[in-house]
Every structure is written in structure tokens, then in C-alpha cells.
GROMACS .gro file of C-alpha atoms in nm:
model
  129
    1UNK     CA    1   0.000   0.000   0.000
    2UNK     CA    2   0.287   0.235   0.084
    3UNK     CA    3   0.446   0.177  -0.260
    4UNK     CA    4   0.113   0.246  -0.433
    5UNK     CA    5   0.068   0.570  -0.239
    6UNK     CA    6   0.421   0.684  -0.323
    7UNK     CA    7   0.371   0.591  -0.689
    8UNK     CA    8   0.047   0.790  -0.710
    9UNK     CA    9   0.207   1.087  -0.535
   10UNK     CA   10   0.503   1.079  -0.776
   11UNK     CA   11   0.276   1.049  -1.082
   12UNK     CA   12   0.058   1.342  -0.972
   13UNK     CA   13   0.369   1.552  -0.902
   14UNK     CA   14   0.503   1.481  -1.251
   15UNK     CA   15   0.168   1.576  -1.409
   16UNK     CA   16   0.143   1.901  -1.211
   17UNK     CA   17   0.506   1.990  -1.284
   18UNK     CA   18   0.457   1.924  -1.656
   19UNK     CA   19   0.141   2.133  -1.676
   20UNK     CA   20   0.292   2.420  -1.480
   21UNK     CA   21   0.608   2.438  -1.691
   22UNK     CA   22   0.439   2.579  -2.005
   23UNK     CA   23   0.581   2.925  -2.063
   24UNK     CA   24   0.385   3.216  -2.207
   25UNK     CA   25   0.459   3.287  -2.574
   26UNK     CA   26   0.700   3.572  -2.651
   27UNK     CA   27   0.431   3.760  -2.843
   28UNK     CA   28   0.056   3.764  -2.901
   29UNK     CA   29   0.061   3.893  -3.258
   30UNK     CA   30  -0.183   3.738  -3.500
   31UNK     CA   31  -0.541   3.629  -3.545
   32UNK     CA   32  -0.718   3.472  -3.249
   33UNK     CA   33  -1.058   3.302  -3.240
   34UNK     CA   34  -1.231   3.453  -2.938
   35UNK     CA   35  -1.543   3.355  -2.745
   36UNK     CA   36  -1.656   3.632  -2.510
   37UNK     CA   37  -1.972   3.573  -2.307
   38UNK     CA   38  -2.082   3.312  -2.564
   39UNK     CA   39  -2.023   3.546  -2.861
   40UNK     CA   40  -1.773   3.415  -3.116
   41UNK     CA   41  -1.554   3.650  -3.315
   42UNK     CA   42  -1.202   3.756  -3.402
   43UNK     CA   43  -0.929   3.918  -3.196
   44UNK     CA   44  -0.656   4.056  -3.420
   45UNK     CA   45  -0.339   4.183  -3.254
   46UNK     CA   46  -0.137   4.359  -3.522
   47UNK     CA   47   0.118   4.547  -3.311
   48UNK     CA   48   0.330   4.455  -3.008
   49UNK     CA   49   0.614   4.677  -2.890
   50UNK     CA   50   0.957   4.516  -2.910
   51UNK     CA   51   1.086   4.615  -2.565
   52UNK     CA   52   0.965   4.650  -2.208
   53UNK     CA   53   0.858   4.423  -1.928
   54UNK     CA   54   0.501   4.473  -2.044
   55UNK     CA   55   0.464   4.569  -2.408
   56UNK     CA   56   0.203   4.787  -2.570
   57UNK     CA   57  -0.039   4.607  -2.804
   58UNK     CA   58  -0.297   4.732  -3.053
   59UNK     CA   59  -0.544   4.569  -3.286
   60UNK     CA   60  -0.916   4.494  -3.298
   61UNK     CA   61  -1.176   4.270  -3.138
   62UNK     CA   62  -1.519   4.213  -3.291
   63UNK     CA   63  -1.424   4.488  -3.538
   64UNK     CA   64  -1.356   4.750  -3.267
   65UNK     CA   65  -1.010   4.891  -3.191
   66UNK     CA   66  -0.817   4.772  -2.887
   67UNK     CA   67  -0.524   4.917  -2.698
   68UNK     CA   68  -0.341   4.762  -2.405
   69UNK     CA   69  -0.038   4.561  -2.297
   70UNK     CA   70   0.106   4.210  -2.287
   71UNK     CA   71   0.373   4.091  -2.040
   72UNK     CA   72   0.570   3.804  -2.203
   73UNK     CA   73   0.739   3.698  -1.877
   74UNK     CA   74   0.411   3.638  -1.694
   75UNK     CA   75   0.159   3.592  -1.976
   76UNK     CA   76  -0.061   3.871  -1.842
   77UNK     CA   77  -0.267   4.060  -2.101
   78UNK     CA   78  -0.494   4.360  -2.067
   79UNK     CA   79  -0.666   4.573  -2.329
   80UNK     CA   80  -0.948   4.820  -2.371
   81UNK     CA   81  -1.215   4.778  -2.638
   82UNK     CA   82  -1.301   5.114  -2.793
   83UNK     CA   83  -1.576   5.258  -3.009
   84UNK     CA   84  -1.437   5.307  -3.361
   85UNK     CA   85  -1.646   5.622  -3.417
   86UNK     CA   86  -1.545   5.824  -3.109
   87UNK     CA   87  -1.265   5.626  -2.936
   88UNK     CA   88  -1.471   5.588  -2.616
   89UNK     CA   89  -1.377   5.284  -2.406
   90UNK     CA   90  -1.670   5.053  -2.336
   91UNK     CA   91  -1.506   4.724  -2.228
   92UNK     CA   92  -1.194   4.625  -2.034
   93UNK     CA   93  -1.040   4.280  -2.094
   94UNK     CA   94  -0.789   4.110  -1.860
   95UNK     CA   95  -0.648   3.760  -1.881
   96UNK     CA   96  -0.353   3.529  -1.915
   97UNK     CA   97  -0.185   3.372  -2.218
   98UNK     CA   98  -0.020   3.031  -2.230
   99UNK     CA   99   0.150   2.820  -2.494
  100UNK     CA  100   0.130   2.440  -2.486
  101UNK     CA  101   0.377   2.409  -2.780
  102UNK     CA  102   0.087   2.348  -3.021
  103UNK     CA  103  -0.172   2.618  -2.955
  104UNK     CA  104  -0.154   2.959  -2.790
  105UNK     CA  105  -0.447   3.003  -2.552
  106UNK     CA  106  -0.588   3.302  -2.369
  107UNK     CA  107  -0.854   3.322  -2.100
  108UNK     CA  108  -0.988   3.570  -1.852
  109UNK     CA  109  -1.267   3.818  -1.793
  110UNK     CA  110  -1.398   4.134  -1.950
  111UNK     CA  111  -1.602   4.408  -1.793
  112UNK     CA  112  -1.875   4.595  -1.978
  113UNK     CA  113  -1.903   4.941  -1.826
  114UNK     CA  114  -2.146   5.123  -2.055
  115UNK     CA  115  -2.460   5.019  -2.243
  116UNK     CA  116  -2.254   5.024  -2.565
  117UNK     CA  117  -2.051   4.734  -2.422
  118UNK     CA  118  -2.354   4.522  -2.340
  119UNK     CA  119  -2.528   4.473  -2.009
  120UNK     CA  120  -2.292   4.617  -1.745
  121UNK     CA  121  -2.109   4.343  -1.556
  122UNK     CA  122  -1.820   4.099  -1.571
  123UNK     CA  123  -1.805   3.811  -1.819
  124UNK     CA  124  -1.565   3.531  -1.915
  125UNK     CA  125  -1.370   3.495  -2.238
  126UNK     CA  126  -1.136   3.248  -2.404
  127UNK     CA  127  -0.931   3.265  -2.721
  128UNK     CA  128  -0.701   3.041  -2.923
  129UNK     CA  129  -0.448   3.098  -3.199
   0.00000   0.00000   0.00000
């Protein structure tokens, strides 16, 4: 019984260590398939600054401009969704990015703060590239 317990403990440690060792990708540039509060669409990140601990990003989500930052060392991402007509911010998106060597994945929450951003509140999102 003791050997079985040790074997199970070792196996679970290996699995946790393997899962936790995936590093964030160096950049988030490109086209992402996004699902925000059950609405599918595209997240396009077309600019990422070359230097800095956290690097400025710009692009578009659901056809609206975004502006924010990505931190390659931690995988943290944050951006604001803006109205294309007047540049007003109506959603704030925050999450984490990971790379499993096959697919880049992103997940987190977004907050709608004005009626233009949907019903005010906090919602989940996920994306893959």
C-alpha cells in the first residue's frame, strides 16, 4: 500500500510539474478566435512593442479597436475595447496567455461598463491561436 501511495504521489507531481512548466509565448501577434460571453468572433493583434517588461499592443476585437499591454514573462494581457467612431472605451479585458507548444491560448474576464458594451457586468472569455 505504501508503494502504491508513493507511486500515485510521484505520478501526480510529474503531471502538475509538466502542466505548470508551459511558458507564455513571446508575443501575441496574430489572429485569435475569441469567445466572449458566448459570442464568437475575431481578436486581431497587429502590433506589439519590441521592448519593455510589459509591451504595448494594438489591434481589434469584434471589429472595434483595442489598446493595451502584454507581459511576455508572466503571460498577463490587458486591453481596452473602444468605439471606432469616437474612441470611447466601453469594455476592459484582462487575462492570461499560455502556450502548450501546439496552440496559444488566452482566457480571462472582461467588464462591460457602458450600455454600448452590453449589459454592465463581468463576463468570461477564451481565445485560441
